[in-house]
Amino acid sequence: MNWLGLLIIIIQSFVIALAVTTAFAYLTLFERRLLARFQNRVGPNRAGPNGFLQPVADAVKLFFKEDIVPSAADKAVYLLAPAIAVIPAIIIWAVIPFGCLNIDWNYQACFAESSSGVNNILQIADINVGVLYLLAITSIGVYGITLAGWASNNKYSMMGGIRSTAQLISYELALGTAVLAVVMTFSTLSTHELVYHQGVLWGIVPQFLAFVIFMIASTAEVVRAPFDLVEAEQELVGGYNTEYGSMKFALFFMTEYIKLIAVSAMAVTFFFGGWRFPGLEMLGAGMEELAGPVVASIAVGLASLGSFLLKLVGFLFLSVWIRASWPRIRYDRLMDLGWKWLLPLGLINLAATAVAFVLIESFVLASFMLLAFSLLSLAIAAGINRVPKPIDNVTYVSDVRSRAETGQ
Amino acid sequence: MDFVLFFLTAAIALAGAIAMLVARNAIHSALFLLLNFGAIAVLFLLLQSPFLFTIQLSIYAGAIMVLFLFVVMLLGAEQVEAAQDKLPWQQPLALVMGAGLLVIAVITAVRGGSNDAPPGGEAAEAFGDPASLGELLFTEYLLPFQITGIILLVAVIGVVVLNQQRTQAQSEETPGERPSSSVQP
């Protein structure tokens, strides 16, 4: 093992962990200000200019709150749950390429298919199963919530935990099919190569259906509105984190937002070309001619990082917008949507992707055929998706009356 | 460094497995088993197969253990029951079989020699690469692969059939109830 390489990786990890937690703090401010705008309010604007110090004030408040462990709780699991929740949310960032800054000062390596010589300092690990790693880490993210609900020894927490498990298991499949379709399109599991292959066309064109499925399923995976039944305040007090206070609560809060940023970053990487934008390669060539390879690769690195972050902020805005626009979905509809709509649509999309790329030689033509197919199938699905009233879990007064009248 | 990592991970895996057996609380057992799965995933990484690492994490840790936890929590069966063991011959048999496995493992380790090349010759360039693994699954091992799929399908159908039978039995007992509601309030 090369000790310098190890040191670089440790520094990268520290920087990303800190950056992500800072991003979380300011995402809360971003969200609160935006929500206020959507609801015709002002929002937090007292601490610092435009409320810029609000996250700091929140952090200080949470630090100094009394830390209570319920006496009936399972101590060990209760203390462990916040950590189990927050670890997957942070380690998921290891394979996401934020940009491409080649440390051998050769910007062209970023635009080469093989990811072996990239030496990209803006991505911690370029492993050949990056996409699978993302899925695996998302799938173990459920433990923190479930265990917190169980260990609190509180019926509301428990309900929140059980709801979260059911919801996450249901939507993981749909998420998997959407990601698999992207993998089939670009025939690679490495995140760097995914970004490389999107130089011709962004992933959203051939995989529009997968994009829609991914957006819905990932919103459900991070239990954001309108899928936030896990912490439905009106029904469950606060859900799985009811019994948590102080920094332990802050950790759950943090997990939720970091996961939101992470799935947005995944969406950018899979469907919006990652750090790429048209003309990036030209920028590199121009800079190299003007000021040499070092400046060129730094320019490409900064430009790609900027483009990635810009796309990311776009997705975060979308997420806040969705939260402000939609009411919470009913539980039976949540299950309905996951199992009866998203999963079949995802499977159809997989089949269509396979057929299109085998039948049609040209990638661009096949992509546009798939786009047409996606729009068509979405239109059909929206047309026939008329969910009737729930039959089983509600007893209507009229039913009881008619039963009484017929003497049953 | 690989050596140190191996012994550390192996020790964690063993400790997790033993603690899982000893723990009195079913949730704690499940968590120790999770620790064991995680350590084994790291062992796969040390064996240069990142694909198996992710599969181990997403299938065993991400799907199977979550279902275990879910069922244990739903049933509220965390505590060990005090009832008499209905299969008294089970424990000694398990001990004997476990000891047998241990003997076989030790014999293999001693006879095999750790310095020999693995039986398939040197590992190929694309060893553990998902593409080559997939290719093998769809060419050389297509039949076993499909048989596995059919077995899983049979299991799914079995669940549906069993559930259907119980629902029918319930609806016959209480004719006033709606037939499709399997959960009684």
XYZ file of C-alpha atoms in Angstrom:
593
model
C 0.000 0.000 0.000
C 1.196 3.387 -0.967
C 1.194 5.614 2.132
C 0.831 8.843 0.186
C -2.198 7.420 -1.612
C -3.684 6.395 1.730
C -3.125 9.877 3.110
C -4.814 11.439 0.088
C -7.812 9.144 0.537
C -8.075 10.041 4.231
C -7.985 13.757 3.434
C -10.573 13.302 0.686
C -12.855 11.430 3.064
C -12.566 14.142 5.704
C -13.266 16.882 3.208
C -16.299 15.121 1.805
C -17.723 14.247 5.225
C -17.356 17.850 6.359
C -18.655 19.259 3.081
C -21.693 17.027 3.210
C -22.557 17.969 6.790
C -22.159 21.652 5.963
C -24.328 21.138 2.913
C -26.926 19.586 5.205
C -26.904 22.609 7.501
C -27.411 25.018 4.655
C -29.918 22.781 2.927
C -32.184 23.191 5.955
C -31.939 26.952 5.591
C -32.471 26.709 1.828
C -35.532 24.582 2.373
C -37.053 26.730 5.089
C -36.586 29.937 3.130
C -37.949 28.393 -0.053
C -40.914 26.795 1.702
C -41.673 30.155 3.222
C -41.635 31.702 -0.239
C -43.941 28.997 -1.555
C -46.330 29.611 1.322
C -46.169 33.386 1.065
C -44.216 33.852 4.307
C -40.826 35.355 5.048
C -39.043 32.449 6.702
C -36.082 32.580 9.090
C -34.240 35.821 8.350
C -33.149 37.082 11.791
C -29.865 35.314 12.519
C -27.284 36.974 10.341
C -27.895 38.503 6.926
C -30.854 36.740 5.293
C -30.842 34.137 8.057
C -27.393 32.987 7.048
C -26.435 32.046 10.618
C -29.692 30.189 11.307
C -28.112 26.706 10.881
C -25.397 27.662 13.382
C -28.015 28.823 15.862
C -29.944 25.574 15.362
C -26.823 23.519 15.931
C -26.008 25.393 19.138
C -29.561 24.922 20.362
C -29.456 21.189 19.677
C -26.077 20.834 21.380
C -27.277 22.383 24.602
C -30.564 20.526 24.867
C -30.856 17.976 27.639
C -30.036 14.501 26.456
C -32.583 12.061 27.868
C -32.524 8.290 27.476
C -35.974 6.809 28.171
C -35.797 4.414 31.097
C -37.730 1.695 29.272
C -35.581 1.901 26.164
C -33.150 -0.770 25.067
C -30.052 1.259 25.988
C -27.461 -0.199 23.643
C -29.602 -0.211 20.525
C -31.072 3.171 21.408
C -27.624 4.720 21.521
C -26.397 2.855 18.456
C -29.341 3.661 16.167
C -28.425 7.271 15.272
C -24.902 6.177 14.352
C -26.195 3.280 12.262
C -28.463 5.749 10.496
C -25.856 8.374 9.726
C -22.986 6.131 8.569
C -24.592 4.856 5.319
C -25.689 8.390 4.474
C -22.072 9.532 4.540
C -20.253 6.530 3.044
C -22.577 6.533 0.036
C -20.605 9.531 -1.265
C -17.480 7.450 -1.855
C -18.267 6.521 -5.452
C -20.001 9.670 -6.655
C -17.852 11.689 -9.075
C -18.144 15.374 -8.194
C -16.093 16.451 -11.136
C -12.916 15.465 -12.888
C -9.625 16.950 -11.778
C -6.764 14.816 -13.007
C -3.817 15.066 -10.637
C -1.369 14.041 -13.343
C -2.366 17.275 -15.101
C -3.770 15.483 -18.117
C -7.324 16.700 -18.572
C -7.862 14.403 -21.553
C -7.834 11.373 -19.243
C -11.217 12.537 -17.994
C -12.649 12.065 -21.448
C -11.177 8.635 -22.043
C -13.364 5.578 -21.780
C -11.104 3.538 -19.546
C -11.294 4.710 -15.969
C -7.973 3.138 -14.989
C -5.747 6.167 -15.621
C -8.079 8.903 -14.530
C -6.560 9.653 -11.099
C -9.538 11.827 -10.425
C -9.163 13.675 -7.131
C -12.832 14.663 -7.127
C -13.999 11.071 -6.704
C -12.790 8.977 -3.773
C -13.194 5.486 -5.182
C -13.711 4.544 -8.795
C -14.649 0.887 -8.349
C -15.983 -1.329 -11.104
C -19.224 -1.956 -9.194
C -19.936 1.651 -8.208
C -23.619 1.549 -9.096
C -24.147 -1.660 -7.129
C -22.346 -0.069 -4.204
C -24.801 2.818 -4.274
C -27.731 0.398 -4.247
C -26.220 -1.713 -1.476
C -25.621 1.275 0.782
C -29.122 2.637 0.154
C -30.508 -0.730 1.152
C -28.764 -0.782 4.528
C -29.913 2.758 5.275
C -33.181 1.446 6.671
C -31.585 -0.034 9.800
C -31.109 3.190 11.700
C -34.751 4.182 11.393
C -36.104 0.713 12.147
C -33.896 0.201 15.181
C -34.596 3.671 16.526
C -38.300 2.913 16.346
C -37.901 -0.403 18.121
C -35.394 0.628 20.780
C -37.388 3.653 21.947
C -40.045 1.334 23.377
C -42.800 3.708 22.348
C -45.765 2.707 20.254
C -45.574 5.734 17.994
C -41.878 5.234 17.371
C -42.533 1.575 16.693
C -45.227 2.387 14.155
C -42.854 4.791 12.467
C -40.137 2.149 12.349
C -42.443 -0.502 10.910
C -43.836 1.890 8.338
C -40.351 2.847 7.263
C -39.291 -0.771 6.824
C -42.354 -1.597 4.736
C -41.954 1.507 2.625
C -38.237 1.144 2.007
C -38.509 -2.521 1.057
C -41.321 -1.727 -1.360
C -39.597 1.095 -3.150
C -36.143 -0.434 -3.265
C -37.227 -2.785 -6.040
C -38.552 -0.006 -8.237
C -35.384 1.987 -7.599
C -33.322 -1.050 -8.555
C -35.133 -1.538 -11.866
C -34.684 2.120 -12.758
C -30.957 2.025 -12.025
C -30.554 -1.296 -13.817
C -32.077 0.175 -16.985
C -29.469 2.948 -16.896
C -26.728 0.370 -16.412
C -28.038 -1.572 -19.419
C -28.109 1.538 -21.558
C -24.496 2.465 -20.925
C -23.366 -1.115 -20.228
C -21.157 -0.254 -17.282
C -21.363 -0.361 -13.493
C -18.646 2.197 -12.889
C -19.884 5.694 -12.111
C -17.015 7.341 -13.976
C -17.800 5.386 -17.129
C -21.498 6.210 -16.747
C -20.593 9.874 -16.848
C -18.206 9.296 -19.752
C -20.872 7.561 -21.845
C -23.283 10.422 -21.330
C -21.104 12.621 -23.523
C -23.302 11.830 -26.521
C -26.692 12.041 -24.893
C -27.645 12.542 -21.269
C -29.205 9.524 -19.623
C -32.596 11.160 -19.377
C -33.184 10.819 -23.130
C -32.981 7.035 -23.477
C -34.198 6.440 -19.937
C -36.945 8.952 -19.382
C -39.249 6.338 -17.872
C -36.457 5.182 -15.571
C -35.885 8.802 -14.555
C -39.526 9.240 -13.532
C -39.452 5.956 -11.606
C -36.150 6.896 -9.993
C -37.421 10.285 -8.871
C -40.571 8.835 -7.278
C -38.824 5.843 -5.725
C -35.904 7.862 -4.400
C -38.238 10.398 -2.815
C -39.894 7.466 -1.080
C -36.513 6.010 -0.109
C -35.491 9.181 1.695
C -38.993 9.439 3.221
C -39.574 12.969 1.975
C -42.980 14.485 1.418
C -45.301 13.305 -0.107
C -44.042 9.910 1.112
C -43.232 10.905 4.696
C -45.677 8.583 6.437
C -42.800 7.426 8.573
C -42.883 10.659 10.522
C -46.433 11.797 9.936
C -46.767 14.333 12.744
C -50.536 14.239 12.870
C -50.617 10.474 13.419
C -47.336 9.494 15.009
C -46.190 12.517 17.041
C -42.797 12.484 15.321
C -42.420 8.917 14.133
C -39.305 6.896 14.819
C -37.413 9.827 16.370
C -40.073 10.780 18.919
C -37.977 9.646 21.882
C -34.743 11.202 20.672
C -33.496 14.573 21.730
C -30.454 16.779 21.502
C -27.649 15.644 19.192
C -29.157 12.207 18.663
C -32.176 13.829 17.104
C -29.858 16.067 15.114
C -28.144 12.959 13.720
C -31.446 11.608 12.394
C -32.273 14.988 10.964
C -28.859 15.072 9.335
C -29.244 11.560 7.918
C -32.455 12.481 6.230
C -31.069 15.537 4.517
C -27.737 13.979 3.566
C -29.622 11.082 2.010
C -31.701 13.576 0.075
C -28.554 15.243 -1.260
C -27.104 11.805 -2.031
C -30.063 10.600 -4.095
C -30.075 13.933 -5.907
C -26.402 13.415 -6.706
C -27.242 9.911 -7.914
C -29.966 11.336 -10.158
C -27.480 13.834 -11.587
C -24.923 11.088 -12.205
C -27.369 8.661 -13.789
C -29.604 10.933 -15.816
C -28.070 14.380 -16.208
C -24.571 13.641 -17.343
C -22.869 13.933 -13.941
C -20.220 16.634 -14.147
C -20.400 16.935 -17.934
C -21.727 19.834 -19.881
C -21.461 20.577 -23.605
C -18.230 22.385 -24.396
C -16.270 21.138 -21.375
C -13.759 19.333 -23.558
C -13.396 22.431 -25.733
C -12.720 24.483 -22.607
C -9.955 22.050 -21.674
C -8.381 22.226 -25.141
C -8.578 26.017 -25.195
C -7.020 26.404 -21.776
C -4.237 23.999 -22.635
C -3.359 26.065 -25.690
C -3.470 29.280 -23.698
C -1.833 28.365 -20.417
C -0.547 24.804 -20.460
C -1.782 21.471 -19.145
C -1.816 22.325 -15.412
C -4.188 25.236 -15.829
C -6.249 23.242 -18.319
C -6.848 20.358 -15.958
C -7.602 22.685 -13.033
C -10.036 24.631 -15.211
C -11.748 21.438 -16.326
C -11.877 20.271 -12.708
C -13.434 23.458 -11.388
C -15.859 23.791 -14.300
C -17.003 20.195 -13.943
C -17.385 20.561 -10.184
C -19.417 23.702 -10.724
C -21.652 22.079 -13.271
C -22.246 19.096 -10.968
C -23.125 21.332 -8.026
C -25.424 23.460 -10.163
C -27.366 20.408 -11.306
C -27.465 19.185 -7.719
C -28.965 22.443 -6.482
C -31.542 22.188 -9.269
C -32.620 18.804 -7.954
C -32.738 20.026 -4.370
C -34.927 22.910 -5.446
C -37.214 20.440 -7.203
C -37.438 18.399 -4.035
C -38.428 21.413 -1.931
C -40.932 22.393 -4.592
C -42.493 18.918 -4.461
C -42.681 19.095 -0.686
C -44.449 22.414 -0.869
C -46.894 21.250 -3.521
C -48.164 17.813 -2.613
C -50.089 16.562 0.417
C -49.049 13.326 2.066
C -50.101 10.213 0.182
C -52.431 7.692 1.849
C -50.821 4.458 3.014
C -52.670 2.048 0.729
C -51.931 4.272 -2.242
C -48.274 4.332 -1.276
C -48.125 0.542 -1.459
C -50.267 0.559 -4.588
C -47.966 2.986 -6.366
C -44.845 1.043 -5.459
C -45.961 -2.459 -6.267
C -48.659 -2.074 -8.902
C -47.296 0.838 -10.930
C -43.622 1.577 -10.457
C -42.369 -2.013 -10.375
C -44.277 -3.195 -13.523
C -43.327 0.001 -15.337
C -39.715 -0.565 -14.365
C -39.798 -4.144 -15.654
C -41.419 -3.058 -18.926
C -38.734 -0.425 -19.258
C -36.014 -3.040 -18.742
C -37.467 -5.217 -21.494
C -37.878 -2.264 -23.841
C -34.305 -1.117 -23.212
C -32.927 -4.552 -23.980
C -34.949 -4.894 -27.184
C -34.218 -1.380 -28.420
C -30.465 -1.565 -28.052
C -30.233 -5.002 -29.634
C -32.550 -4.212 -32.550
C -31.362 -0.720 -33.422
C -27.710 -0.274 -34.254
C -27.416 3.482 -33.723
C -27.323 4.595 -30.080
C -28.960 7.955 -30.757
C -31.814 6.489 -32.788
C -32.465 3.801 -30.179
C -32.418 6.461 -27.463
C -35.066 8.522 -29.147
C -37.174 5.427 -29.822
C -36.967 4.657 -26.118
C -37.900 8.230 -25.252
C -41.019 7.944 -27.409
C -41.816 4.599 -25.796
C -41.357 6.076 -22.315
C -43.687 8.973 -22.986
C -46.264 6.638 -24.469
C -46.185 4.191 -21.579
C -46.304 7.001 -19.010
C -49.327 8.464 -20.761
C -51.044 5.073 -20.808
C -50.198 4.434 -17.154
C -51.501 7.829 -16.119
C -54.635 7.190 -18.143
C -55.518 3.868 -16.550
C -54.373 4.784 -13.062
C -57.718 5.488 -11.548
C -57.450 4.102 -8.058
C -60.901 3.252 -6.712
C -61.919 3.846 -3.133
C -60.261 1.462 -0.697
C -62.444 -1.609 -0.382
C -61.079 -3.493 2.558
C -59.693 -1.235 5.197
C -62.538 1.236 5.550
C -66.030 0.437 6.780
C -68.534 2.899 5.474
C -71.600 3.846 7.478
C -73.776 3.013 4.506
C -72.351 -0.523 4.486
C -73.176 -1.042 8.144
C -76.690 0.227 7.635
C -77.365 -1.932 4.630
C -75.982 -4.919 6.493
C -78.265 -4.195 9.433
C -81.228 -3.842 7.113
C -80.683 -7.101 5.319
C -80.263 -8.750 8.712
C -76.752 -10.152 8.228
C -1.576 -5.045 5.910
C -3.916 -7.510 4.201
C -2.893 -10.044 6.806
C -3.777 -7.782 9.737
C -7.036 -6.780 8.104
C -7.930 -10.405 7.492
C -7.441 -11.449 11.099
C -9.255 -8.395 12.399
C -12.257 -8.975 10.146
C -12.288 -12.694 10.780
C -12.239 -12.075 14.521
C -15.143 -9.656 14.208
C -17.081 -12.146 12.083
C -16.521 -14.922 14.610
C -17.392 -12.697 17.551
C -20.576 -11.616 15.788
C -21.562 -15.200 15.079
C -20.951 -16.347 18.655
C -22.703 -13.317 20.132
C -25.673 -13.974 17.881
C -26.041 -17.441 19.377
C -25.642 -16.271 22.958
C -27.810 -13.128 22.865
C -31.098 -13.498 24.737
C -32.925 -10.874 22.736
C -33.951 -11.690 19.171
C -33.265 -8.159 17.922
C -29.784 -8.236 19.419
C -29.211 -11.593 17.732
C -30.286 -10.130 14.420
C -27.906 -7.212 14.882
C -24.981 -9.501 15.702
C -25.782 -11.534 12.607
C -25.715 -8.275 10.675
C -22.264 -7.563 12.071
C -21.196 -11.020 10.922
C -22.555 -10.394 7.399
C -20.759 -7.066 7.256
C -17.453 -8.646 8.289
C -17.874 -11.362 5.669
C -18.552 -8.687 3.062
C -15.218 -7.108 3.981
C -13.576 -10.532 3.638
C -14.910 -10.694 0.076
C -13.281 -7.333 -0.553
C -9.974 -8.721 0.719
C -10.408 -11.577 -1.768
C -10.515 -9.028 -4.616
C -14.192 -9.500 -5.406
C -16.010 -6.201 -4.947
C -19.014 -7.619 -6.775
C -19.607 -10.239 -4.090
C -19.081 -7.518 -1.475
C -21.938 -5.417 -2.813
C -24.152 -8.448 -3.350
C -23.493 -9.629 0.200
C -24.422 -6.191 1.501
C -27.537 -5.656 -0.568
C -28.970 -9.191 -0.412
C -28.044 -10.404 3.053
C -27.703 -7.187 5.005
C -30.097 -5.088 2.967
C -32.926 -7.488 2.248
C -32.889 -10.652 4.316
C -31.929 -9.157 7.663
C -34.383 -6.295 7.215
C -37.154 -8.855 6.729
C -35.981 -10.757 9.822
C -36.078 -7.583 11.884
C -39.433 -6.648 10.448
C -40.981 -9.993 11.347
C -39.461 -10.049 14.830
C -40.707 -6.526 15.486
C -44.175 -7.202 14.094
C -44.621 -10.354 16.138
C -43.115 -8.782 19.237
C -41.087 -11.955 19.684
C -37.934 -10.322 21.020
C -37.704 -12.280 24.253
C -36.650 -15.901 24.480
C -39.610 -18.104 25.298
C -39.433 -20.075 28.519
C -41.297 -23.056 27.074
C -39.791 -26.541 26.896
C -37.701 -27.305 23.846
C -39.802 -29.523 21.586
C -36.825 -31.005 19.756
C -34.498 -32.225 22.521
C -32.314 -34.245 20.149
C -31.600 -31.153 18.059
C -28.879 -29.613 20.210
C -26.519 -32.589 20.556
C -26.942 -33.376 16.867
C -26.070 -29.816 15.944
C -23.004 -29.970 18.199
C -21.792 -33.192 16.582
C -22.333 -31.870 13.062
C -20.659 -28.580 13.891
C -17.648 -30.404 15.302
C -17.516 -32.515 12.135
C -17.496 -29.402 9.961
C -14.751 -27.891 12.081
C -12.614 -31.043 11.696
C -13.098 -30.985 7.923
C -12.185 -27.308 7.772
C -9.031 -27.848 9.818
C -8.003 -30.866 7.719
C -8.510 -28.874 4.527
C -6.522 -25.983 5.867
C -3.654 -28.199 6.986
C -3.530 -30.393 3.884
C -4.171 -27.685 1.315
C -1.261 -25.539 2.286
C -1.708 -21.813 2.069
C 1.034 -21.266 -0.478
C -0.409 -23.393 -3.281
C -2.066 -21.775 -6.254
C -5.866 -21.916 -6.187
C -7.298 -24.982 -7.960
C -8.478 -23.079 -11.033
C -4.987 -21.805 -11.780
C -4.064 -18.160 -11.553
C -6.950 -15.755 -11.243
C -7.854 -14.198 -14.562
C -7.424 -10.509 -15.290
C -11.157 -9.877 -15.075
C -11.594 -11.950 -11.914
C -14.728 -11.009 -10.022
C -15.673 -8.492 -12.671
C -19.471 -8.309 -12.938
C -19.370 -8.487 -16.739
C -17.402 -11.726 -16.850
C -19.478 -13.158 -14.019
C -22.677 -12.348 -15.904
C -21.306 -13.864 -19.066
C -20.514 -17.119 -17.256
C -23.959 -17.177 -15.679
C -25.661 -16.823 -19.030
C -23.484 -19.300 -20.920
C -21.765 -22.026 -18.946
C -24.004 -22.019 -15.885
C -27.274 -21.140 -17.602
C -29.111 -24.271 -16.432
C -28.283 -23.966 -12.714
C -29.042 -20.262 -12.923
C -32.475 -20.858 -14.379
C -33.205 -23.690 -11.968
C -32.457 -21.297 -9.110
C -34.895 -18.851 -10.639
C -37.584 -21.519 -10.863
C -37.034 -22.552 -7.242
C -37.503 -18.951 -6.155
C -40.634 -18.691 -8.294
C -42.007 -21.850 -6.662
C -41.415 -20.277 -3.265
C -43.315 -17.150 -4.284
C -46.236 -19.181 -5.640
C -46.202 -21.274 -2.471
C -46.594 -18.173 -0.327
C -49.519 -16.978 -2.406
C -51.220 -20.398 -2.281
C -50.753 -20.790 1.469
C -52.067 -17.326 2.108
C -55.039 -17.959 -0.174
C -55.978 -21.136 1.676
C -55.931 -19.404 5.019
C -58.025 -16.528 3.734
C -60.591 -18.935 2.353
C -60.735 -20.837 5.619
C -61.274 -17.607 7.482
C -63.986 -16.420 5.161
C -65.805 -19.745 5.575
C -65.669 -19.431 9.347
C -67.058 -15.919 9.384
C -69.398 -15.554 6.423
C -70.251 -11.957 7.255
C -66.710 -10.748 6.733
C -65.413 -9.538 3.429
C -63.521 -12.399 1.793
C -60.349 -10.585 0.880
C -59.499 -9.069 4.261
C -56.881 -11.306 5.722
C -56.001 -9.111 8.688
C -58.601 -9.110 11.421
C -58.790 -5.952 13.507
